[in-house]
mmCIF file of C-alpha atoms and ligand atoms in Angstrom:
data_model
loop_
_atom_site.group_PDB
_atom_site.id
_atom_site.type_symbol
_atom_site.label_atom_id
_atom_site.label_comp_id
_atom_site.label_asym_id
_atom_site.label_seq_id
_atom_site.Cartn_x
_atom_site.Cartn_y
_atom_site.Cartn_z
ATOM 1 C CA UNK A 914 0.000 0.000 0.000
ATOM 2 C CA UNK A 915 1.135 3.583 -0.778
ATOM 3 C CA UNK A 916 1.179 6.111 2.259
ATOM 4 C CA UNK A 917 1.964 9.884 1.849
ATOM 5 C CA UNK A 918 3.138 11.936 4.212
ATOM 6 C CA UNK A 919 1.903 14.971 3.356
ATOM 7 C CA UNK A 920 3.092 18.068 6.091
ATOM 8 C CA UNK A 921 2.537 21.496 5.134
ATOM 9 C CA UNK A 922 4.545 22.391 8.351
ATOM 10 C CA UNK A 923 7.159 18.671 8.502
ATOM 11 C CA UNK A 924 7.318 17.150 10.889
ATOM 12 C CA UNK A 925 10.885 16.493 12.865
ATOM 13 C CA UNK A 926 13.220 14.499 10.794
ATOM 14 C CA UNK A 927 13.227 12.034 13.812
ATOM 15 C CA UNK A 928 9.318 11.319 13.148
ATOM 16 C CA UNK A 929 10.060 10.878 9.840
ATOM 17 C CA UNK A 930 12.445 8.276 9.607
ATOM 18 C CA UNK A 931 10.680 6.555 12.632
ATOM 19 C CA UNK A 932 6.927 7.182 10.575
ATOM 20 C CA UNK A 933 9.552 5.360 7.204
ATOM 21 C CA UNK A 934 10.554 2.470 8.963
ATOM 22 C CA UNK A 935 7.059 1.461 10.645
ATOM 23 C CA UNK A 936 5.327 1.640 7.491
ATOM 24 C CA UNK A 937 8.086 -0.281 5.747
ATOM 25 C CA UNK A 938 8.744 -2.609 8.416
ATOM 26 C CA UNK A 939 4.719 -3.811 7.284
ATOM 27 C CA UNK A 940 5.732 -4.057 3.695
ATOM 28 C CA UNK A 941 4.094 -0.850 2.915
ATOM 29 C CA UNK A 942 5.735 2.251 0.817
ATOM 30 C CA UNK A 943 6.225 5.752 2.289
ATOM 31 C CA UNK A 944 5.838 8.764 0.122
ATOM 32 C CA UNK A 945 6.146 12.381 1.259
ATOM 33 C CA UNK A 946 5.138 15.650 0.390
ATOM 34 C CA UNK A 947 6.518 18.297 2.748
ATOM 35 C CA UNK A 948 6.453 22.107 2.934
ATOM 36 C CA UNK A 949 4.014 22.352 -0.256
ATOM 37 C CA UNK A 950 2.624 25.755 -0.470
ATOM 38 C CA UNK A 951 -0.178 25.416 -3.441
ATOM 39 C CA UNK A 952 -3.485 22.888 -2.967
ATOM 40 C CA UNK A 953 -2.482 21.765 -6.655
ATOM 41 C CA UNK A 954 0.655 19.973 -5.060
ATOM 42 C CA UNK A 955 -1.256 18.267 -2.519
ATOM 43 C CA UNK A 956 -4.377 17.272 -5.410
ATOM 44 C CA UNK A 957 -1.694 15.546 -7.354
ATOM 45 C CA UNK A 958 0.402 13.799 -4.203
ATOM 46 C CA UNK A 959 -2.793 12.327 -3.110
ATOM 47 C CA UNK A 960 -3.900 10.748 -6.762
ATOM 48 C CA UNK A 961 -2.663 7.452 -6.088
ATOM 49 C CA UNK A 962 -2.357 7.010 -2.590
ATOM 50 C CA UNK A 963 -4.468 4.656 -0.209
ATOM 51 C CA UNK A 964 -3.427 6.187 2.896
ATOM 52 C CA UNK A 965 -2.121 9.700 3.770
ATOM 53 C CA UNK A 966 -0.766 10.713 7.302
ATOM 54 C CA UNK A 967 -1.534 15.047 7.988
ATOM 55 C CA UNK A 968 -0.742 17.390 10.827
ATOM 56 C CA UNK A 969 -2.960 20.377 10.536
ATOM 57 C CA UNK A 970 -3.331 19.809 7.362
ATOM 58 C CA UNK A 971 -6.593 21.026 5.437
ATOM 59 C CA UNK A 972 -8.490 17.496 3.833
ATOM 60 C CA UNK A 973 -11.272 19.441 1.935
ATOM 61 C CA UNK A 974 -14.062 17.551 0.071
ATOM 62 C CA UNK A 975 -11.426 18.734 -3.075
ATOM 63 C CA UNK A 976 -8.610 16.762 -1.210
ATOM 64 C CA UNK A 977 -11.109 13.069 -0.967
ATOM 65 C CA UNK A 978 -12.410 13.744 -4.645
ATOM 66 C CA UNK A 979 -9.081 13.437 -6.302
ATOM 67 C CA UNK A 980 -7.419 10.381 -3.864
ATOM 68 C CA UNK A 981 -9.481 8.488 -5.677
ATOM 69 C CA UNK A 982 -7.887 5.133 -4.027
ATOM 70 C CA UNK A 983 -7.469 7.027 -0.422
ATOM 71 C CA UNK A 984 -8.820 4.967 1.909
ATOM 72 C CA UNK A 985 -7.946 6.100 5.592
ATOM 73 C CA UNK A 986 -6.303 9.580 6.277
ATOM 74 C CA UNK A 987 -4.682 9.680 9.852
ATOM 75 C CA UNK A 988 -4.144 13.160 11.669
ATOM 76 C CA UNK A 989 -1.130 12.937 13.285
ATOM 77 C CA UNK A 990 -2.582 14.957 17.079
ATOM 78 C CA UNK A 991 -5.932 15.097 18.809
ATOM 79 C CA UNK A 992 -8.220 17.566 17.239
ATOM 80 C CA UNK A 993 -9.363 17.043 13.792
ATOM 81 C CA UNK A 994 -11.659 19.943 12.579
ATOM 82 C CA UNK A 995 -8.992 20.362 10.021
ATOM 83 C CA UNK A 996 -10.406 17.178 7.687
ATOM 84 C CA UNK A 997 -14.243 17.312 6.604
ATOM 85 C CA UNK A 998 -15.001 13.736 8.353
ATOM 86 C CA UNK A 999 -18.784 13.963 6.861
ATOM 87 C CA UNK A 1000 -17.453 14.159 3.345
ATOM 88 C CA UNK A 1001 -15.004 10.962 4.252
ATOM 89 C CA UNK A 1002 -18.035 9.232 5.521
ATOM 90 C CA UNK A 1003 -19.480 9.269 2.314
ATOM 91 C CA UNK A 1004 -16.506 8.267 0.368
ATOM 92 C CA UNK A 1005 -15.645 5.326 2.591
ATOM 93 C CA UNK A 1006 -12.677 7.016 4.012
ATOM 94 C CA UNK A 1007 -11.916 6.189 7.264
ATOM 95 C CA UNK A 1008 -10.456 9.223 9.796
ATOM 96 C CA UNK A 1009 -8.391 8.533 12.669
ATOM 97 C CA UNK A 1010 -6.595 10.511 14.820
ATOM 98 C CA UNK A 1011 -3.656 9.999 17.401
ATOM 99 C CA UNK A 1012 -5.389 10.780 21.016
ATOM 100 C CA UNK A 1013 -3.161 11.377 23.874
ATOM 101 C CA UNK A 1014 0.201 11.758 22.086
ATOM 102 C CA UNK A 1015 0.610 15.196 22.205
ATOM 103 C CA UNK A 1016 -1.075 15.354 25.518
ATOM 104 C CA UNK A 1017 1.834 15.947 27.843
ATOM 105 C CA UNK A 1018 3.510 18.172 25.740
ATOM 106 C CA UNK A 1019 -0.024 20.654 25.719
ATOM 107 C CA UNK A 1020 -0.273 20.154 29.664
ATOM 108 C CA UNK A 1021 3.434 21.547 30.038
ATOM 109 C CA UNK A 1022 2.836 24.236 28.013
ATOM 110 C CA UNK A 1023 0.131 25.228 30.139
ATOM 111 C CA UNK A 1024 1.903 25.541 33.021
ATOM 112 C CA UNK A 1025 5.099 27.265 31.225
ATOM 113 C CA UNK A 1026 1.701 30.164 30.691
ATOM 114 C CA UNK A 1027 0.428 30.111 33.768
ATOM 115 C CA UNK A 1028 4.015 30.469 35.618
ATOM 116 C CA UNK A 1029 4.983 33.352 33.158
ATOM 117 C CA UNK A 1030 1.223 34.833 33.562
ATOM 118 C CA UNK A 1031 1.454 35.026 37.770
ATOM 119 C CA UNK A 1032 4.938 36.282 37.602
ATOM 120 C CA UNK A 1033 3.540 39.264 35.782
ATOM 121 C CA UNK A 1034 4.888 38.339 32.055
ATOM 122 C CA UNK A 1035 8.838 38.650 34.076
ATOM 123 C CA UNK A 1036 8.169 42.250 34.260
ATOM 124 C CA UNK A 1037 10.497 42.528 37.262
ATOM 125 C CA UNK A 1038 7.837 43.654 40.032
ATOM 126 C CA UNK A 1039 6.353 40.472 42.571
ATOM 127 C CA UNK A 1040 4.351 37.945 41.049
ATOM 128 C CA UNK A 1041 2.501 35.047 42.678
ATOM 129 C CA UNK A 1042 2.366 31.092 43.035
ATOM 130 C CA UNK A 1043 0.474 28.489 41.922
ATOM 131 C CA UNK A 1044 0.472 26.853 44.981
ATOM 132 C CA UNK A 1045 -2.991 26.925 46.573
ATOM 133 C CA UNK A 1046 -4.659 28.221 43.539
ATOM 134 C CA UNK A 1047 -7.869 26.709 42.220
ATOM 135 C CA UNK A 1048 -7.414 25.344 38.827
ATOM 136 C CA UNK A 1049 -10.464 24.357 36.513
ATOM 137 C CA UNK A 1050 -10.153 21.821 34.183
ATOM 138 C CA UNK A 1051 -13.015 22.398 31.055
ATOM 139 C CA UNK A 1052 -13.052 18.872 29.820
ATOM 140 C CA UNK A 1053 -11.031 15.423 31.596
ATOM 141 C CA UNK A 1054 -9.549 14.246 28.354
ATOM 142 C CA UNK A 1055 -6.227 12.918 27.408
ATOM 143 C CA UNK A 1056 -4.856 16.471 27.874
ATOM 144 C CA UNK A 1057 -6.911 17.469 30.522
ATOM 145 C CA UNK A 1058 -5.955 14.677 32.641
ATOM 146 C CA UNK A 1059 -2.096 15.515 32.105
ATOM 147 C CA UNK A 1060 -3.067 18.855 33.585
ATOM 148 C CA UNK A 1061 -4.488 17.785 36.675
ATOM 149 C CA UNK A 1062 -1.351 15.718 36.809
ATOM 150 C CA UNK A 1063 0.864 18.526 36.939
ATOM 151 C CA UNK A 1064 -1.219 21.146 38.841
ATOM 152 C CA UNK A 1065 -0.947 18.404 41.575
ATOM 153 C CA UNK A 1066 3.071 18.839 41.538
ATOM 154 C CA UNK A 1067 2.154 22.254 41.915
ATOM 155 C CA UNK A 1068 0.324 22.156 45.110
ATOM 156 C CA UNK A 1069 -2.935 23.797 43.334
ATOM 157 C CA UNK A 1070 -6.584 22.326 44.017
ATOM 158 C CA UNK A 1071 -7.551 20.984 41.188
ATOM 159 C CA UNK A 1072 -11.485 20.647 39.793
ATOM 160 C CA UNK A 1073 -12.691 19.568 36.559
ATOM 161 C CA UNK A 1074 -15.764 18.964 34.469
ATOM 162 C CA UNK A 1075 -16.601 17.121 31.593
ATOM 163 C CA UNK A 1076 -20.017 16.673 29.318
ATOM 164 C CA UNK A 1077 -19.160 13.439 28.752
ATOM 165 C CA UNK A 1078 -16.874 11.886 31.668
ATOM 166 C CA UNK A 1079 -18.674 10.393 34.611
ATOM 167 C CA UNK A 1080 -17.880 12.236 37.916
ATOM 168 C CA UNK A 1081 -16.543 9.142 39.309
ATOM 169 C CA UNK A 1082 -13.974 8.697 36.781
ATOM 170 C CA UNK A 1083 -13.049 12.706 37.534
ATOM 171 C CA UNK A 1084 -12.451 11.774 40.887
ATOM 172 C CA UNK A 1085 -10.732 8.637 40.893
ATOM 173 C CA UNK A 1086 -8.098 10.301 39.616
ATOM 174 C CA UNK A 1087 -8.209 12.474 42.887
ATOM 175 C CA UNK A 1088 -9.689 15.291 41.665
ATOM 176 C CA UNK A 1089 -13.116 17.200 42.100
ATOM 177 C CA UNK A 1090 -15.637 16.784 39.644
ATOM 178 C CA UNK A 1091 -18.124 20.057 38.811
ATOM 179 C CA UNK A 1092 -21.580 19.476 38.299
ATOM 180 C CA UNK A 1093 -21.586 21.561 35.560
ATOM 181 C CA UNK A 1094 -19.764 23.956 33.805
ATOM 182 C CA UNK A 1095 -21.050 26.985 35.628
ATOM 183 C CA UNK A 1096 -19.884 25.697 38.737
ATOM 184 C CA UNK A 1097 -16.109 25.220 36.996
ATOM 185 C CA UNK A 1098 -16.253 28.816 36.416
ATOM 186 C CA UNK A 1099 -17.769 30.225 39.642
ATOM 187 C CA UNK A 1100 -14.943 28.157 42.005
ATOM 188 C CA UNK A 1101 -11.883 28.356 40.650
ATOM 189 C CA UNK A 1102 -8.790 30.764 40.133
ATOM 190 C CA UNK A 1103 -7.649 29.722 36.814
ATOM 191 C CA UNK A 1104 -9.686 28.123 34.395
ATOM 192 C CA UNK A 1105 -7.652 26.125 32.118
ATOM 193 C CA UNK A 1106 -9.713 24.954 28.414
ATOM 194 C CA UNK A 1107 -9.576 21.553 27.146
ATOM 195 C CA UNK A 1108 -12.519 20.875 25.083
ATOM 196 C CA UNK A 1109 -12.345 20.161 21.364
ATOM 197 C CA UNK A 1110 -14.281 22.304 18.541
ATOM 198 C CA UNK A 1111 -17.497 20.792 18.386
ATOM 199 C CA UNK A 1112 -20.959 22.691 17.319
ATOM 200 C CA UNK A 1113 -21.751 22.979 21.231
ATOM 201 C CA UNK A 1114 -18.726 24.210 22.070
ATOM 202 C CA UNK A 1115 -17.293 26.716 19.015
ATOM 203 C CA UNK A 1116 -18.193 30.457 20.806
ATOM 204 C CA UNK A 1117 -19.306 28.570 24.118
ATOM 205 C CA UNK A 1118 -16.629 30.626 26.249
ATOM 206 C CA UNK A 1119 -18.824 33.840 26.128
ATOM 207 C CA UNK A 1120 -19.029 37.075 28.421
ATOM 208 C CA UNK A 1121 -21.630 35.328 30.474
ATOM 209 C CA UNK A 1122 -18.966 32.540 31.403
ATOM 210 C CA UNK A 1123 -16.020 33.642 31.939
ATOM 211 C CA UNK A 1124 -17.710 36.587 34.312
ATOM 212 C CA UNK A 1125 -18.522 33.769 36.510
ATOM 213 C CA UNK A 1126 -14.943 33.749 37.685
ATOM 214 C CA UNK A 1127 -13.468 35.210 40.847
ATOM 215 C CA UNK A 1128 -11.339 38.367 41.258
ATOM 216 C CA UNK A 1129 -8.335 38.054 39.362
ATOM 217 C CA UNK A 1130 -8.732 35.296 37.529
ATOM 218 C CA UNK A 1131 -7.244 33.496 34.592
ATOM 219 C CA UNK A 1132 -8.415 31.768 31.657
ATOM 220 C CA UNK A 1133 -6.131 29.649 29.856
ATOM 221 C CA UNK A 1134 -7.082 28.417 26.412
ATOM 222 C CA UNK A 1135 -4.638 25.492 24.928
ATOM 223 C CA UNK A 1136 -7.702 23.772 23.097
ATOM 224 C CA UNK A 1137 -9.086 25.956 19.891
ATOM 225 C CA UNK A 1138 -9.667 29.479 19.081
ATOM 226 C CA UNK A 1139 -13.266 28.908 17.752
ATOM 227 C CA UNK A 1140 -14.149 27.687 21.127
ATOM 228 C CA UNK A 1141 -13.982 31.533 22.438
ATOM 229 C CA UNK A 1142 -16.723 34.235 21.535
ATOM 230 C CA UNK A 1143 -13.518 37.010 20.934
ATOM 231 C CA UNK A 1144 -16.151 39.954 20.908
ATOM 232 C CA UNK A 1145 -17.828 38.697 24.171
ATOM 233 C CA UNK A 1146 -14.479 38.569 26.096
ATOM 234 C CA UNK A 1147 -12.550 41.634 24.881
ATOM 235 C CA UNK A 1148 -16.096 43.169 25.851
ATOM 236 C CA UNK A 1149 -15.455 41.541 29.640
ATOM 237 C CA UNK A 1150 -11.466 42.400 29.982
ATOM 238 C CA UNK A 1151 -12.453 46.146 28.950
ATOM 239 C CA UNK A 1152 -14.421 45.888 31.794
ATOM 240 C CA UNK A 1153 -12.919 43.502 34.346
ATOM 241 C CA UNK A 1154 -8.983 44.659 34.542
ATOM 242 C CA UNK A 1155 -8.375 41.757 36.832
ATOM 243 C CA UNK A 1156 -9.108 39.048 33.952
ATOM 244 C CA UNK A 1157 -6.188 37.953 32.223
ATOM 245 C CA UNK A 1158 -6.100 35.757 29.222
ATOM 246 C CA UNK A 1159 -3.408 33.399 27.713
ATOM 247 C CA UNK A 1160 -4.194 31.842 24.777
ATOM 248 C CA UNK A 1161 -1.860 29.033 22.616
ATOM 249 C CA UNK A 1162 -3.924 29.699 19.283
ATOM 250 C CA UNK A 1163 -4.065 33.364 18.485
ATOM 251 C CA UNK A 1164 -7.134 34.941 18.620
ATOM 252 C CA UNK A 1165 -8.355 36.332 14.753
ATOM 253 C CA UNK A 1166 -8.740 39.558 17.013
ATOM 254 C CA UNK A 1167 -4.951 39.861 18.283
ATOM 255 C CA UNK A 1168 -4.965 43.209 17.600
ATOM 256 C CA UNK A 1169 -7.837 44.121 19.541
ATOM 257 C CA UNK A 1170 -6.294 41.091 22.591
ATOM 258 C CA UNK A 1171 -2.932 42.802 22.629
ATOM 259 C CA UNK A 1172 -3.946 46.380 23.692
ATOM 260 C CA UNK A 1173 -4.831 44.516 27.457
ATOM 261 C CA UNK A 1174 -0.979 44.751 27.865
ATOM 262 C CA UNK A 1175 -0.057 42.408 30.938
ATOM 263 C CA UNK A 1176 -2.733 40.357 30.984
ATOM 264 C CA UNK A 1177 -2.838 38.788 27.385
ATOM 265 C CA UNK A 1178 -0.004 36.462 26.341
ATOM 266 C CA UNK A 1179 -0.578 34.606 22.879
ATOM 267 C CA UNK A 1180 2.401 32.254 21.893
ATOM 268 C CA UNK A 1181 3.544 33.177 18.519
ATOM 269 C CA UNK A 1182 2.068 29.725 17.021
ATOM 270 C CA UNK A 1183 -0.021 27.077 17.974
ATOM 271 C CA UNK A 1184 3.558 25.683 19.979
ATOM 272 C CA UNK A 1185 1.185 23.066 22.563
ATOM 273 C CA UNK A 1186 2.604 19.983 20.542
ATOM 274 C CA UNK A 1187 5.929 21.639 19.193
ATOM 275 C CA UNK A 1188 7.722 19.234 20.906
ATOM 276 C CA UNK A 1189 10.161 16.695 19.693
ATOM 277 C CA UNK A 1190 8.926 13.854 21.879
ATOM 278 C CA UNK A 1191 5.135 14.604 20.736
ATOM 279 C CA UNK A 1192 5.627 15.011 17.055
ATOM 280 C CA UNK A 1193 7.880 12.067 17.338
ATOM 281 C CA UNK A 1194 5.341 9.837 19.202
ATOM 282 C CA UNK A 1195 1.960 10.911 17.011
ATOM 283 C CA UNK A 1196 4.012 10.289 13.667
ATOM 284 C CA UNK A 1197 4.515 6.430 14.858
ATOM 285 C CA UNK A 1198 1.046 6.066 16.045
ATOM 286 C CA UNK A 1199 -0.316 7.333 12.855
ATOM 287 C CA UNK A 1200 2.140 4.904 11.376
ATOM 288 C CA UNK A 1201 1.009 2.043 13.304
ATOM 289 C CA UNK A 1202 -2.507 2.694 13.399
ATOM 290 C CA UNK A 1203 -2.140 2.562 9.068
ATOM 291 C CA UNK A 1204 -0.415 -0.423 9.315
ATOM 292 C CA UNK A 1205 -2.895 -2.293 11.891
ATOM 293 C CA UNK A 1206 -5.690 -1.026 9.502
ATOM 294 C CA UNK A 1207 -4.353 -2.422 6.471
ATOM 295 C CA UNK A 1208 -3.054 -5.766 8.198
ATOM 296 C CA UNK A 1209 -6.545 -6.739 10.247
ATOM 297 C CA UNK A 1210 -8.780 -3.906 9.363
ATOM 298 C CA UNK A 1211 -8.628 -2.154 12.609
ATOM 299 C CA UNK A 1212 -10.022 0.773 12.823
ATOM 300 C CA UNK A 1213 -10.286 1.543 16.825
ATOM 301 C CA UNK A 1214 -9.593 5.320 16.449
ATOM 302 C CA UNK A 1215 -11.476 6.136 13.950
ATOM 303 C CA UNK A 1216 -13.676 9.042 14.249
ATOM 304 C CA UNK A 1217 -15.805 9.140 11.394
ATOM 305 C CA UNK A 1218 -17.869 6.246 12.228
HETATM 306 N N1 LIG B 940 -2.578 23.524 21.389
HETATM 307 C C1 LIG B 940 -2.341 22.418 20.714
HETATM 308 O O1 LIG B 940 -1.378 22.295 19.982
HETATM 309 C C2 LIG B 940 -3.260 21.269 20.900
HETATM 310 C C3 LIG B 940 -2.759 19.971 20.870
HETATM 311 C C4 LIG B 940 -3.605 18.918 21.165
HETATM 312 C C5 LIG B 940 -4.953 19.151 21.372
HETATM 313 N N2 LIG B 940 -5.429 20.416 21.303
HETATM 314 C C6 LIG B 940 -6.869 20.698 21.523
HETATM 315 O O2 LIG B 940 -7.205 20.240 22.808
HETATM 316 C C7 LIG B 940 -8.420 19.495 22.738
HETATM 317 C C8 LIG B 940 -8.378 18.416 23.791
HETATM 318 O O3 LIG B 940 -7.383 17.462 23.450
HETATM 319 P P1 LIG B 940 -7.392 16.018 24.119
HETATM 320 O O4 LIG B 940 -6.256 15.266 23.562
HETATM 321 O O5 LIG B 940 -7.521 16.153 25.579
HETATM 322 O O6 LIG B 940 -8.766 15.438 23.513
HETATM 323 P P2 LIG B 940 -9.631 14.262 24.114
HETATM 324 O O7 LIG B 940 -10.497 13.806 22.977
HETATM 325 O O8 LIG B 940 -8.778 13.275 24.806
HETATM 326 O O9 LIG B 940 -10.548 14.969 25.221
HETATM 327 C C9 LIG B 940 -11.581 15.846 24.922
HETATM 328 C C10 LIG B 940 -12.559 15.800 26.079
HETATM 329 O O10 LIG B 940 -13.549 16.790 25.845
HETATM 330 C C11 LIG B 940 -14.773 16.307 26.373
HETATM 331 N N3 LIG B 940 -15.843 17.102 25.797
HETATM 332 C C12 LIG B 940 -16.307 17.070 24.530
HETATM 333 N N4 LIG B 940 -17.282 17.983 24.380
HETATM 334 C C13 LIG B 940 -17.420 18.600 25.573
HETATM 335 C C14 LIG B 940 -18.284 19.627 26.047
HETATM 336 N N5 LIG B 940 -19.211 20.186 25.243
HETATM 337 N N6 LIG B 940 -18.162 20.033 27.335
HETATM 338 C C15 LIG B 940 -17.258 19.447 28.157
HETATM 339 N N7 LIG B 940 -16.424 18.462 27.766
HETATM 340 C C16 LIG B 940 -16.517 18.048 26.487
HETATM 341 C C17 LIG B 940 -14.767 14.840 26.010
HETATM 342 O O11 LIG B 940 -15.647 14.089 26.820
HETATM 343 C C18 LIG B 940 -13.305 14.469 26.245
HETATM 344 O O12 LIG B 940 -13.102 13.969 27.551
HETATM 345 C C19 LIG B 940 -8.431 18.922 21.302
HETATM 346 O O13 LIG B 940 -9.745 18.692 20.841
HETATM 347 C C20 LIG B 940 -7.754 19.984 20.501
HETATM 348 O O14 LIG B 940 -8.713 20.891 20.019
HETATM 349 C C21 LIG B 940 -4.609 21.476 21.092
#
């Protein structure tokens, strides 16, 4: 079977070679397209391929028409709003993606935020700790979970709620489960985002939640930029000047985000998963997941089902 590789942004030449020799070791062939800059380059790659591997790459219903043999396209991370699913459906293209391998990598990137955030972006006057903060976690999955992790190193109490994650599972990982989301914005310090871009969620971080939050608060967002209603928070930091908000993705409003000097911080680019050890370990599991679908027609992460 043929497999492209096809990166807008590469990924490390480590993930590479280690993506080359898992699909090789199955008897498969590894193509690759990296850095392309024009959609024609990626409509011809994907002609003859039956299985592509993609990072944030954009899989458009153009993309699925012309890999005409393309049978399962695996995004190398955890969201995967970048590939229209719906349209794969209906071409009997399988979409996976590569949960929990980038997780760490977003939960310490978090923190690196949230230390640089209470320390008054290293401005040189007195900051403050984590330690005995209240940190809310919006949604206990893979990354969320890594969070709680950490905040425990920390010393912080940490909460958490999740639509879909029973309370008991919340807390037997020793930490307190919200009843709702309301209640994850009214008790804690720091509110810290980890739900994916769904239809109930895109905008769902509005004036009316974040306001919920105590004096001096913080919300952290590490998950998507559509999940934030932009004109319904600048509208709240104009008026609350104890709200600060640090954001991984940023905002289409920058501009506007950037004017609350010392209490917006949006990394350059989207860095949570620039990590070595993260591109590294989604490139193999994309790999292996290809390889295991091909073999005995697994197709356990598959999201499109
Ligand atoms: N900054 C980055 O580079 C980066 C990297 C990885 C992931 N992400 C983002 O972070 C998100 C979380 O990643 P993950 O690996 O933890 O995903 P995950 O699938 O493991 O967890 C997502 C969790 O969200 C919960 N959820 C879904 N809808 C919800 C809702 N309406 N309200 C509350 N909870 C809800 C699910 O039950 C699940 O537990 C991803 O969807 C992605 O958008 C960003």
């Amino acid at each position: 079977m043929k497999v492209l590789v096809a990166t807008e942004k590469p990924f490390a030449a480590a993930a590479v070679e280690g993506i080359k020799k898992e699909i090789e070791s199955a008897g498969n062939e590894l193509v690759l397209l990296e850095k392309y800059t024009e959609t024609a380059q990626l409509l011809e790659a994907v002609k003859d391929v039956d299985a592509m591997i993609v990072r944030s790459d954009k899989i458009t219903p153009e993309v699925l028409d012309a890999a005409k043999q393309l049978k399962i396209v695996v995004r190398a991370g955890a969201g995967y709003d970048s590939i229209d699913t719906a349209y794969a459906k209906t071409k009997n293209v399988v979409v996976e993606n590569t949960p929990g391998q980038n997780a760490n990598a977003v939960a310490e990137l978090v923190f690196g935020m949230l230390v640089y955030a209470v320390r008054n972006f290293f401005n040189g006057k007195a900051g403050s700790e984590l330690k005995g903060k209240r940190l809310g976690i919006l949604a206990f999955g893979n990354v969320g979970r890594n969070v709680a992790r950490i905040a425990k190193g920390f010393g912080m109490e940490v909460s958490a709620y999740d639509a879909f994650c029973p309370a008991e599972a919340i807390e037997a990982a020793g930490v307190r489960a919200c009843k709702s989301q309301d209640e994850l914005f009214q008790t804690n310090d720091i509110v810290s985002l980890h739900i994916p871009a769904t239809p109930e969620t895109i905008k769902s971080i509005n004036y009316a939640a974040v306001n919920q939050m105590p004096k001096n608060a913080i919300l952290v967002n590490t998950a998507r930029k559509e999940v934030i209603n932009e004109e319904e928070l600048l509208k709240l930091m104009a008026e609350r000047e104890d709200l600060k908000y640090l954001a991984d993705i940023k905002p289409d409003a920058d501009a506007e985000f950037t004017k609350f000097e010392g209490r917006y911080f949006a990394t350059p680019k989207k860095m949570g998963a620039q990590t070595a050890e993260a591109n590294v370990n989604a490139g193999i599991a994309a790999a292996q997941q290809i390889n295991a679908f091909f073999k005995d027609g697994c197709t356990k992460f598959q999201v499109n089902k």
